[in-house]
mmCIF file of C-alpha atoms and ligand atoms in Angstrom:
data_model
loop_
_atom_site.group_PDB
_atom_site.id
_atom_site.type_symbol
_atom_site.label_atom_id
_atom_site.label_comp_id
_atom_site.label_asym_id
_atom_site.label_seq_id
_atom_site.Cartn_x
_atom_site.Cartn_y
_atom_site.Cartn_z
ATOM 1 C CA MET A 203 -107.589 160.556 141.049
ATOM 2 C CA THR A 204 -108.318 159.028 137.648
ATOM 3 C CA LEU A 205 -106.741 158.794 134.215
ATOM 4 C CA ASN A 206 -107.521 161.324 131.470
ATOM 5 C CA ARG A 207 -106.479 160.281 127.972
ATOM 6 C CA SER A 208 -106.185 162.800 125.114
ATOM 7 C CA TRP A 209 -105.592 162.805 121.373
ATOM 8 C CA LEU A 210 -103.641 165.950 120.455
ATOM 9 C CA LEU A 211 -102.577 167.584 117.200
ATOM 10 C CA ALA A 212 -98.930 166.497 116.907
ATOM 11 C CA SER A 213 -98.281 167.963 113.438
ATOM 12 C CA ARG A 214 -100.307 169.824 110.814
ATOM 13 C CA PRO A 215 -101.038 167.591 107.828
ATOM 14 C CA ASP A 216 -99.836 169.155 104.609
ATOM 15 C CA GLY A 217 -101.934 166.929 102.344
ATOM 16 C CA PRO A 218 -103.593 163.683 103.425
ATOM 17 C CA VAL A 219 -104.027 163.382 107.186
ATOM 18 C CA LYS A 220 -102.095 160.463 108.758
ATOM 19 C CA GLN A 221 -102.459 158.683 112.062
ATOM 20 C CA ASP A 222 -98.992 160.068 112.975
ATOM 21 C CA ASP A 223 -100.433 163.598 112.920
ATOM 22 C CA PHE A 224 -102.164 162.729 116.200
ATOM 23 C CA GLY A 225 -100.299 162.487 119.491
ATOM 24 C CA TYR A 226 -101.453 160.481 122.495
ATOM 25 C CA ARG A 227 -101.203 161.687 126.092
ATOM 26 C CA GLU A 228 -102.460 160.223 129.330
ATOM 27 C CA GLU A 229 -102.194 161.838 132.697
ATOM 28 C CA ALA A 230 -103.376 161.321 136.242
ATOM 29 C CA PHE A 231 -106.236 163.648 136.810
ATOM 30 C CA SER A 232 -108.448 164.846 139.673
ATOM 31 C CA PRO A 233 -111.888 166.366 139.108
ATOM 32 C CA PRO A 234 -111.206 170.112 138.857
ATOM 33 C CA ASP A 235 -112.675 172.911 140.983
ATOM 34 C CA LEU A 236 -115.275 174.367 138.660
ATOM 35 C CA ALA A 237 -115.842 178.098 138.190
ATOM 36 C CA ALA A 238 -119.437 179.377 138.218
ATOM 37 C CA GLY A 239 -121.160 178.452 134.946
ATOM 38 C CA GLU A 240 -118.887 175.466 134.172
ATOM 39 C CA ILE A 241 -119.690 171.770 133.845
ATOM 40 C CA PHE A 242 -117.349 168.785 134.088
ATOM 41 C CA VAL A 243 -118.195 166.046 131.598
ATOM 42 C CA ALA A 244 -117.167 162.489 130.689
ATOM 43 C CA THR A 245 -117.248 161.605 126.996
ATOM 44 C CA ARG A 246 -119.454 158.682 125.892
ATOM 45 C CA ILE A 247 -119.362 158.884 122.056
ATOM 46 C CA PHE A 248 -117.153 160.887 119.684
ATOM 47 C CA SER A 249 -118.347 161.886 116.222
ATOM 48 C CA CYS A 250 -115.690 161.707 113.474
ATOM 49 C CA ALA A 251 -116.772 164.570 111.215
ATOM 50 C CA PRO A 252 -114.869 165.563 108.044
ATOM 51 C CA THR A 253 -114.901 169.245 108.970
ATOM 52 C CA ILE A 254 -112.441 168.556 111.815
ATOM 53 C CA ARG A 255 -109.869 168.176 109.029
ATOM 54 C CA ASN A 256 -110.290 171.920 108.286
ATOM 55 C CA TRP A 257 -109.443 172.741 111.910
ATOM 56 C CA LEU A 258 -106.080 170.964 111.473
ATOM 57 C CA ASN A 259 -105.056 173.549 108.842
ATOM 58 C CA PRO A 260 -103.023 176.635 109.771
ATOM 59 C CA PRO A 261 -105.051 179.514 111.278
ATOM 60 C CA GLY A 262 -107.255 181.425 108.837
ATOM 61 C CA ARG A 263 -108.330 178.435 106.711
ATOM 62 C CA SER A 264 -111.559 177.363 108.450
ATOM 63 C CA TYR A 265 -114.892 178.666 109.673
ATOM 64 C CA ARG A 266 -113.993 177.860 113.275
ATOM 65 C CA GLY A 267 -110.522 178.436 114.667
ATOM 66 C CA ALA A 268 -107.521 176.213 113.961
ATOM 67 C CA ILE A 269 -106.486 173.671 116.600
ATOM 68 C CA GLY A 270 -103.036 174.560 117.987
ATOM 69 C CA ILE A 271 -100.116 172.141 117.826
ATOM 70 C CA GLY A 272 -100.153 170.190 121.094
ATOM 71 C CA ASP A 273 -103.811 171.017 121.777
ATOM 72 C CA PRO A 274 -106.530 168.352 122.013
ATOM 73 C CA ILE A 275 -108.541 167.630 118.864
ATOM 74 C CA ARG A 276 -112.137 168.710 119.311
ATOM 75 C CA GLY A 277 -115.358 167.594 117.733
ATOM 76 C CA MET A 278 -119.010 166.878 118.356
ATOM 77 C CA ALA A 279 -119.570 164.359 121.144
ATOM 78 C CA ALA A 280 -122.205 162.915 123.444
ATOM 79 C CA VAL A 281 -121.086 163.522 127.012
ATOM 80 C CA GLU A 282 -122.390 162.870 130.517
ATOM 81 C CA VAL A 283 -122.329 165.628 133.117
ATOM 82 C CA VAL A 284 -120.253 164.502 136.118
ATOM 83 C CA ALA A 285 -120.302 167.760 138.121
ATOM 84 C CA SER A 286 -121.942 171.104 137.495
ATOM 85 C CA ARG A 287 -121.914 174.714 138.575
ATOM 86 C CA HIS A 288 -124.503 175.673 135.957
ATOM 87 C CA ASN A 289 -128.209 175.837 136.852
ATOM 88 C CA ASP A 290 -129.355 174.152 133.621
ATOM 89 C CA PHE A 291 -127.113 171.086 133.950
ATOM 90 C CA ALA A 292 -127.054 168.422 136.682
ATOM 91 C CA PRO A 293 -124.857 165.358 137.252
ATOM 92 C CA GLY A 294 -126.131 162.480 135.145
ATOM 93 C CA ASP A 295 -127.508 164.713 132.358
ATOM 94 C CA LEU A 296 -126.611 163.564 128.851
ATOM 95 C CA VAL A 297 -125.811 166.346 126.372
ATOM 96 C CA THR A 298 -124.260 166.867 122.956
ATOM 97 C CA ALA A 299 -121.425 169.393 122.722
ATOM 98 C CA VAL A 300 -118.231 170.220 120.918
ATOM 99 C CA ALA A 301 -115.737 168.616 123.294
ATOM 100 C CA ALA A 302 -112.065 167.653 123.331
ATOM 101 C CA TRP A 303 -110.979 164.165 122.256
ATOM 102 C CA GLN A 304 -110.418 163.328 125.932
ATOM 103 C CA ASP A 305 -112.070 161.177 128.586
ATOM 104 C CA TYR A 306 -112.954 164.242 130.653
ATOM 105 C CA THR A 307 -113.397 167.923 129.778
ATOM 106 C CA VAL A 308 -114.560 171.132 131.430
ATOM 107 C CA LEU A 309 -117.127 173.068 129.349
ATOM 108 C CA ALA A 310 -118.676 176.517 129.791
ATOM 109 C CA PRO A 311 -122.166 176.249 128.203
ATOM 110 C CA ASP A 312 -122.863 179.991 128.136
ATOM 111 C CA LYS A 313 -119.651 180.630 126.175
ATOM 112 C CA ALA A 314 -119.873 177.647 123.802
ATOM 113 C CA ALA A 315 -119.829 178.586 120.097
ATOM 114 C CA VAL A 316 -122.041 175.557 119.350
ATOM 115 C CA PRO A 317 -125.000 175.241 121.765
ATOM 116 C CA ILE A 318 -124.685 172.478 124.376
ATOM 117 C CA THR A 319 -127.955 170.602 124.061
ATOM 118 C CA HIS A 320 -129.688 168.109 126.354
ATOM 119 C CA ILE A 321 -130.412 164.727 124.818
ATOM 120 C CA PRO A 322 -134.185 164.431 125.318
ATOM 121 C CA ALA A 323 -135.478 161.742 127.685
ATOM 122 C CA GLY A 324 -136.268 158.573 125.770
ATOM 123 C CA ILE A 325 -133.675 159.250 123.018
ATOM 124 C CA ASP A 326 -130.799 156.791 123.053
ATOM 125 C CA VAL A 327 -127.290 158.353 123.192
ATOM 126 C CA ALA A 328 -126.276 156.692 119.912
ATOM 127 C CA ASP A 329 -129.485 157.919 118.236
ATOM 128 C CA ALA A 330 -128.659 161.454 119.399
ATOM 129 C CA MET A 331 -125.412 161.145 117.449
ATOM 130 C CA THR A 332 -126.987 159.626 114.342
ATOM 131 C CA ILE A 333 -130.628 160.013 113.391
ATOM 132 C CA TYR A 334 -131.169 162.988 115.765
ATOM 133 C CA SER A 335 -127.751 164.564 115.195
ATOM 134 C CA PRO A 336 -126.645 167.873 113.645
ATOM 135 C CA ASN A 337 -125.921 165.956 110.417
ATOM 136 C CA THR A 338 -129.622 165.123 110.062
ATOM 137 C CA LEU A 339 -130.445 168.778 110.707
ATOM 138 C CA THR A 340 -127.875 169.694 108.048
ATOM 139 C CA ALA A 341 -129.657 167.472 105.539
ATOM 140 C CA TYR A 342 -133.046 168.858 106.584
ATOM 141 C CA PHE A 343 -132.263 172.574 106.308
ATOM 142 C CA GLY A 344 -129.836 172.255 103.394
ATOM 143 C CA LEU A 345 -132.379 170.386 101.304
ATOM 144 C CA LEU A 346 -135.662 171.939 102.435
ATOM 145 C CA ALA A 347 -134.688 175.554 103.227
ATOM 146 C CA VAL A 348 -131.855 176.087 100.725
ATOM 147 C CA GLY A 349 -132.763 173.597 97.985
ATOM 148 C CA GLU A 350 -136.555 174.084 98.188
ATOM 149 C CA PRO A 351 -137.561 170.779 96.547
ATOM 150 C CA ARG A 352 -140.929 170.268 94.868
ATOM 151 C CA PRO A 353 -142.536 166.985 93.778
ATOM 152 C CA GLY A 354 -141.212 165.700 90.466
ATOM 153 C CA MET A 355 -137.874 167.519 90.665
ATOM 154 C CA THR A 356 -134.649 165.620 89.982
ATOM 155 C CA VAL A 357 -132.241 165.825 92.911
ATOM 156 C CA LEU A 358 -128.579 164.772 92.676
ATOM 157 C CA VAL A 359 -126.762 164.051 95.957
ATOM 158 C CA SER A 360 -122.971 163.588 96.190
ATOM 159 C CA GLY A 361 -121.405 161.844 99.194
ATOM 160 C CA ALA A 362 -124.792 160.143 99.194
ATOM 161 C CA ALA A 363 -124.006 157.103 101.334
ATOM 162 C CA GLY A 364 -122.559 159.219 104.146
ATOM 163 C CA SER A 365 -124.073 160.663 107.265
ATOM 164 C CA VAL A 366 -125.512 163.842 105.718
ATOM 165 C CA GLY A 367 -125.956 162.473 102.196
ATOM 166 C CA ALA A 368 -128.086 159.453 103.057
ATOM 167 C CA MET A 369 -130.490 161.688 104.979
ATOM 168 C CA VAL A 370 -130.713 164.101 102.043
ATOM 169 C CA CYS A 371 -131.585 161.223 99.692
ATOM 170 C CA GLN A 372 -134.385 159.990 101.950
ATOM 171 C CA MET A 373 -135.796 163.463 102.650
ATOM 172 C CA ALA A 374 -135.798 164.246 98.927
ATOM 173 C CA LEU A 375 -137.800 161.058 98.346
ATOM 174 C CA ILE A 376 -140.265 162.133 101.057
ATOM 175 C CA ALA A 377 -140.558 165.462 99.190
ATOM 176 C CA GLY A 378 -141.627 163.514 96.087
ATOM 177 C CA CYS A 379 -138.422 164.004 94.087
ATOM 178 C CA ARG A 380 -136.500 161.650 91.798
ATOM 179 C CA VAL A 381 -133.190 160.994 93.510
ATOM 180 C CA ILE A 382 -129.884 160.220 91.815
ATOM 181 C CA ALA A 383 -126.981 159.458 94.166
ATOM 182 C CA LEU A 384 -123.187 159.525 93.815
ATOM 183 C CA ALA A 385 -121.175 157.259 96.111
ATOM 184 C CA GLY A 386 -117.923 155.313 96.116
ATOM 185 C CA GLY A 387 -118.169 151.565 95.536
ATOM 186 C CA ALA A 388 -120.749 148.896 94.733
ATOM 187 C CA ASP A 389 -121.763 148.204 98.338
ATOM 188 C CA LYS A 390 -122.663 151.832 99.066
ATOM 189 C CA CYS A 391 -124.551 152.131 95.750
ATOM 190 C CA ARG A 392 -126.489 148.932 96.410
ATOM 191 C CA TRP A 393 -127.472 150.151 99.901
ATOM 192 C CA LEU A 394 -128.670 153.467 98.464
ATOM 193 C CA GLU A 395 -130.862 151.770 95.857
ATOM 194 C CA GLU A 396 -132.129 148.812 97.876
ATOM 195 C CA THR A 397 -132.485 150.305 101.358
ATOM 196 C CA CYS A 398 -132.851 154.050 100.843
ATOM 197 C CA GLY A 399 -134.889 153.745 97.655
ATOM 198 C CA VAL A 400 -132.972 156.133 95.371
ATOM 199 C CA GLU A 401 -133.719 155.580 91.680
ATOM 200 C CA ILE A 402 -130.098 155.334 90.490
ATOM 201 C CA ALA A 403 -126.873 155.259 92.515
ATOM 202 C CA ILE A 404 -123.732 155.904 90.474
ATOM 203 C CA ASP A 405 -120.274 154.760 91.583
ATOM 204 C CA TYR A 406 -118.358 157.969 90.860
ATOM 205 C CA ARG A 407 -115.024 156.147 91.059
ATOM 206 C CA LEU A 408 -115.726 154.219 87.844
ATOM 207 C CA PRO A 409 -114.961 155.881 84.482
ATOM 208 C CA GLY A 410 -117.639 157.698 82.490
ATOM 209 C CA LEU A 411 -119.311 159.733 85.244
ATOM 210 C CA ALA A 412 -120.366 162.534 82.873
ATOM 211 C CA ASP A 413 -122.111 160.105 80.498
ATOM 212 C CA ARG A 414 -123.784 158.203 83.311
ATOM 213 C CA LEU A 415 -125.100 161.446 84.822
ATOM 214 C CA LYS A 416 -126.447 162.540 81.437
ATOM 215 C CA GLU A 417 -128.197 159.202 81.042
ATOM 216 C CA ALA A 418 -129.661 159.313 84.576
ATOM 217 C CA CYS A 419 -130.829 162.943 84.295
ATOM 218 C CA PRO A 420 -131.958 163.422 80.660
ATOM 219 C CA ASP A 421 -133.921 166.576 81.577
ATOM 220 C CA GLY A 422 -131.161 167.927 83.781
ATOM 221 C CA ILE A 423 -130.714 168.254 87.546
ATOM 222 C CA ASP A 424 -133.047 170.631 89.395
ATOM 223 C CA ILE A 425 -131.274 170.482 92.762
ATOM 224 C CA PHE A 426 -127.711 169.350 93.320
ATOM 225 C CA PHE A 427 -126.909 168.795 97.013
ATOM 226 C CA ASP A 428 -123.113 168.734 96.989
ATOM 227 C CA ASN A 429 -121.106 167.343 99.909
ATOM 228 C CA VAL A 430 -117.958 166.726 97.895
ATOM 229 C CA GLY A 431 -116.912 169.525 95.500
ATOM 230 C CA GLY A 432 -114.125 169.089 92.919
ATOM 231 C CA ASP A 433 -114.868 166.730 90.042
ATOM 232 C CA ALA A 434 -118.366 165.844 91.347
ATOM 233 C CA LEU A 435 -119.294 169.529 91.538
ATOM 234 C CA GLN A 436 -118.035 170.142 88.005
ATOM 235 C CA LYS A 437 -119.838 167.142 86.483
ATOM 236 C CA GLY A 438 -123.049 168.010 88.334
ATOM 237 C CA ILE A 439 -122.969 171.623 87.164
ATOM 238 C CA ASP A 440 -122.434 170.464 83.585
ATOM 239 C CA GLN A 441 -125.772 168.654 83.829
ATOM 240 C CA MET A 442 -127.910 171.269 85.652
ATOM 241 C CA ALA A 443 -131.395 172.117 84.350
ATOM 242 C CA PRO A 444 -132.186 175.815 83.713
ATOM 243 C CA HIS A 445 -132.966 177.653 86.980
ATOM 244 C CA GLY A 446 -131.477 174.756 88.956
ATOM 245 C CA ARG A 447 -129.857 175.284 92.319
ATOM 246 C CA VAL A 448 -126.671 173.901 93.822
ATOM 247 C CA VAL A 449 -126.705 173.512 97.602
ATOM 248 C CA LEU A 450 -123.106 173.785 98.807
ATOM 249 C CA CYS A 451 -122.930 171.712 101.977
ATOM 250 C CA GLY A 452 -119.252 170.724 101.993
ATOM 251 C CA GLN A 453 -116.173 170.124 99.843
ATOM 252 C CA ILE A 454 -114.702 166.955 101.306
ATOM 253 C CA SER A 455 -112.674 166.212 98.173
ATOM 254 C CA ALA A 456 -110.520 169.263 98.974
ATOM 255 C CA TYR A 457 -110.215 168.977 102.770
ATOM 256 C CA ASP A 458 -107.371 166.492 102.682
ATOM 257 C CA THR A 459 -105.351 168.105 99.883
ATOM 258 C CA GLY A 460 -103.917 171.036 101.829
ATOM 259 C CA GLN A 461 -105.300 173.302 99.071
ATOM 260 C CA PRO A 462 -108.357 175.599 98.981
ATOM 261 C CA ALA A 463 -111.436 174.056 97.342
ATOM 262 C CA PRO A 464 -111.608 175.011 93.631
ATOM 263 C CA GLY A 465 -114.763 176.419 91.999
ATOM 264 C CA PRO A 466 -116.428 175.339 88.753
ATOM 265 C CA ALA A 467 -114.391 175.819 85.583
ATOM 266 C CA ASP A 468 -116.804 177.921 83.525
ATOM 267 C CA MET A 469 -118.969 180.397 85.441
ATOM 268 C CA MET A 470 -120.788 181.291 82.210
ATOM 269 C CA LYS A 471 -122.592 177.925 82.500
ATOM 270 C CA LEU A 472 -124.205 179.315 85.649
ATOM 271 C CA VAL A 473 -125.038 182.605 83.950
ATOM 272 C CA TYR A 474 -126.651 181.026 80.875
ATOM 273 C CA GLY A 475 -128.419 178.395 82.994
ATOM 274 C CA ARG A 476 -129.634 180.954 85.610
ATOM 275 C CA ILE A 477 -128.188 178.580 88.203
ATOM 276 C CA ARG A 478 -128.124 179.569 91.878
ATOM 277 C CA MET A 479 -125.295 178.229 94.083
ATOM 278 C CA GLU A 480 -125.700 178.762 97.803
ATOM 279 C CA GLY A 481 -123.601 177.680 100.760
ATOM 280 C CA PHE A 482 -124.977 177.300 104.265
ATOM 281 C CA VAL A 483 -123.866 176.312 107.751
ATOM 282 C CA ILE A 484 -126.215 174.451 110.018
ATOM 283 C CA GLY A 485 -125.832 176.835 112.974
ATOM 284 C CA ASP A 486 -127.740 179.461 110.948
ATOM 285 C CA PHE A 487 -130.923 177.479 111.574
ATOM 286 C CA ALA A 488 -130.569 176.990 115.361
ATOM 287 C CA ASP A 489 -133.873 178.707 116.135
ATOM 288 C CA ARG A 490 -135.720 176.144 113.966
ATOM 289 C CA TYR A 491 -134.212 172.906 115.353
ATOM 290 C CA GLU A 492 -137.347 171.973 117.342
ATOM 291 C CA GLU A 493 -139.540 172.214 114.244
ATOM 292 C CA ALA A 494 -137.062 170.002 112.377
ATOM 293 C CA TYR A 495 -136.782 167.418 115.163
ATOM 294 C CA SER A 496 -140.533 166.943 115.397
ATOM 295 C CA ARG A 497 -140.742 166.118 111.672
ATOM 296 C CA ILE A 498 -137.596 163.967 111.824
ATOM 297 C CA ARG A 499 -139.107 162.020 114.775
ATOM 298 C CA ALA A 500 -142.326 161.436 112.813
ATOM 299 C CA TRP A 501 -140.428 160.233 109.720
ATOM 300 C CA HIS A 502 -138.222 157.967 111.821
ATOM 301 C CA ARG A 503 -141.192 156.414 113.643
ATOM 302 C CA ALA A 504 -142.958 155.874 110.330
ATOM 303 C CA GLY A 505 -139.869 154.052 108.992
ATOM 304 C CA LYS A 506 -139.338 156.680 106.283
ATOM 305 C CA ILE A 507 -135.761 157.521 107.259
ATOM 306 C CA ARG A 508 -133.020 155.249 108.476
ATOM 307 C CA CYS A 509 -129.395 155.693 109.331
ATOM 308 C CA ARG A 510 -126.402 153.456 108.660
ATOM 309 C CA VAL A 511 -124.005 153.639 111.605
ATOM 310 C CA ASP A 512 -120.313 152.744 111.608
ATOM 311 C CA MET A 513 -119.583 152.470 115.337
ATOM 312 C CA ARG A 514 -115.936 151.890 116.273
ATOM 313 C CA GLU A 515 -115.013 150.807 119.800
ATOM 314 C CA GLY A 516 -112.523 152.423 122.168
ATOM 315 C CA PHE A 517 -110.591 155.651 122.576
ATOM 316 C CA SER A 518 -107.563 154.251 120.719
ATOM 317 C CA ALA A 519 -109.686 153.886 117.554
ATOM 318 C CA LEU A 520 -110.059 157.658 117.009
ATOM 319 C CA PRO A 521 -107.108 158.525 114.698
ATOM 320 C CA GLU A 522 -107.610 155.520 112.404
ATOM 321 C CA ALA A 523 -111.349 156.154 112.229
ATOM 322 C CA PHE A 524 -110.756 159.785 111.297
ATOM 323 C CA VAL A 525 -108.264 158.915 108.538
ATOM 324 C CA ASP A 526 -110.778 156.368 107.163
ATOM 325 C CA LEU A 527 -113.244 159.205 106.404
ATOM 326 C CA PHE A 528 -110.990 160.499 103.637
ATOM 327 C CA GLN A 529 -110.549 157.083 102.084
ATOM 328 C CA GLY A 530 -114.274 156.348 102.009
ATOM 329 C CA LYS A 531 -113.780 153.480 104.474
ATOM 330 C CA ASN A 532 -116.603 154.587 106.774
ATOM 331 C CA VAL A 533 -119.898 152.862 106.138
ATOM 332 C CA GLY A 534 -122.417 155.436 107.317
ATOM 333 C CA THR A 535 -122.191 157.858 110.226
ATOM 334 C CA LEU A 536 -118.774 157.350 111.783
ATOM 335 C CA LEU A 537 -118.731 157.276 115.589
ATOM 336 C CA VAL A 538 -116.265 156.095 118.222
ATOM 337 C CA ARG A 539 -117.650 154.804 121.507
ATOM 338 C CA ASN A 540 -115.424 155.677 124.436
ATOM 339 C CA VAL A 541 -114.527 152.886 126.820
ATOM 340 C CA ARG A 542 -112.912 154.476 129.864
ATOM 341 C CA PRO A 543 -110.214 152.621 131.791
ATOM 342 C CA LYS A 544 -111.407 151.342 135.207
HETATM 343 N N1 NAP B 686 -122.642 172.976 105.952
HETATM 344 C C1 NAP B 686 -122.751 172.396 107.136
HETATM 345 O O1 NAP B 686 -123.250 172.993 108.111
HETATM 346 C C2 NAP B 686 -122.275 170.983 107.303
HETATM 347 C C3 NAP B 686 -122.574 170.258 108.473
HETATM 348 C C4 NAP B 686 -122.149 168.912 108.552
HETATM 349 C C5 NAP B 686 -121.408 168.330 107.506
HETATM 350 N N2 NAP B 686 -121.123 169.108 106.405
HETATM 351 C C6 NAP B 686 -120.374 168.542 105.263
HETATM 352 O O2 NAP B 686 -121.101 167.444 104.755
HETATM 353 C C7 NAP B 686 -120.201 166.577 104.064
HETATM 354 C C8 NAP B 686 -120.448 165.138 104.486
HETATM 355 O O3 NAP B 686 -120.107 164.974 105.859
HETATM 356 P P1 NAP B 686 -120.496 163.627 106.627
HETATM 357 O O4 NAP B 686 -120.239 163.837 108.066
HETATM 358 O O5 NAP B 686 -121.828 163.193 106.165
HETATM 359 O O6 NAP B 686 -119.375 162.603 106.095
HETATM 360 P P2 NAP B 686 -119.629 161.173 105.434
HETATM 361 O O7 NAP B 686 -120.230 161.414 104.090
HETATM 362 O O8 NAP B 686 -120.348 160.294 106.389
HETATM 363 O O9 NAP B 686 -118.161 160.562 105.268
HETATM 364 C C9 NAP B 686 -117.271 161.053 104.359
HETATM 365 C C10 NAP B 686 -117.437 160.398 102.947
HETATM 366 O O10 NAP B 686 -117.005 161.333 101.982
HETATM 367 C C11 NAP B 686 -116.551 160.646 100.843
HETATM 368 N N3 NAP B 686 -115.229 161.152 100.431
HETATM 369 C C12 NAP B 686 -114.093 161.191 101.155
HETATM 370 N N4 NAP B 686 -113.081 161.714 100.440
HETATM 371 C C13 NAP B 686 -113.618 161.987 99.217
HETATM 372 C C14 NAP B 686 -113.079 162.532 98.008
HETATM 373 N N5 NAP B 686 -111.786 162.909 97.913
HETATM 374 N N6 NAP B 686 -113.897 162.656 96.940
HETATM 375 C C15 NAP B 686 -115.194 162.287 97.015
HETATM 376 N N7 NAP B 686 -115.752 161.761 98.126
HETATM 377 C C16 NAP B 686 -114.967 161.626 99.208
HETATM 378 C C17 NAP B 686 -116.441 159.168 101.222
HETATM 379 O O11 NAP B 686 -117.569 158.497 100.671
HETATM 380 P P3 NAP B 686 -117.432 157.653 99.295
HETATM 381 O O12 NAP B 686 -116.975 156.300 99.680
HETATM 382 O O13 NAP B 686 -118.819 157.697 98.750
HETATM 383 O O14 NAP B 686 -116.421 158.358 98.450
HETATM 384 C C18 NAP B 686 -116.561 159.193 102.735
HETATM 385 O O15 NAP B 686 -117.129 158.001 103.240
HETATM 386 C C19 NAP B 686 -118.799 167.089 104.362
HETATM 387 O O16 NAP B 686 -118.348 167.867 103.274
HETATM 388 C C20 NAP B 686 -119.003 167.960 105.593
HETATM 389 O O17 NAP B 686 -118.020 168.939 105.749
HETATM 390 C C21 NAP B 686 -121.537 170.398 106.292
#
């Protein structure tokens, strides 16, 4: 008998998510009898990803299904297999999976919408959630497969100091592009310029964003990798070069408003500019992950990409950490390390 703690959806946020929208439950718990094909896992590290906010909306408003009231929150996590009735998983294996915000969960790998993936030997669990995580793959395929950068192009990245954005900036530099970054606050902008090597990082919260973008991109933007949407999307589109492309990765500025994400104001700008806008979801590239990881490993070992990690400690930290995402209070990839009660 052990304790299983859970964070549940207590109420649907109608606007900014609050810590009170999460409910806490703990219950005495015995390892369950597994059905064939199931694994029983203990959670080591939770990833606080903005897209979870979309799953808190009423049904019909997100790519994956809505979380029910009273149900555990779910998200990407690094977990350790405790017991298994699946031939590909053994006790002690470390894997990444979409799992409940709980100490312990039962998963069915063959039915999982997102593949449950072994963390390769020699890769640290925290690295599997940061530099070798789906966010790095998102940057890789969004930039290289959708954006198709070429040397000398000007690339604008919004949400640039975040988990996906910082990787996009560094990969665009590897591709030989000029990189202009948008981020909130002087510290994030300084880190982007001094550590990641972007040419100009603009604090989008200060006035005059349109003028500063025009000054930074006098010949226009060839590729705009947009994580944010809203005002950033509009100002970026206003400055696109002819035949430019906008990679639609996410719309975080709308997630916490309770409203659908708005599009650009004047579609004729895209017509006259022959601009392509294309959304993507990372799962579309699952059959190419190995190719991506081998290049990401080489870049990492060569010191060409680095990750800023905001690791919070303890299960109780989850709701506050999640709310911080929408106030820009995370400094890099936001993770919560689980510390299980003895
Ligand atoms: N398409 C896909 O398959 C895929 C996969 C993974 C992630 N994504 C998307 O990628 C984006 C970034 O995710 P991430 O995990 O890397 O998060 P993140 O950037 O590490 O963290 C979120 C950051 O977004 C910024 N932000 C929050 N609210 C904002 C607002 N109202 N306006 C402008 N910026 C705001 C804040 O940075 P500042 O301090 O700079 O404002 C905050 O630190 C999200 O839109 C996510 O949904 C897409």
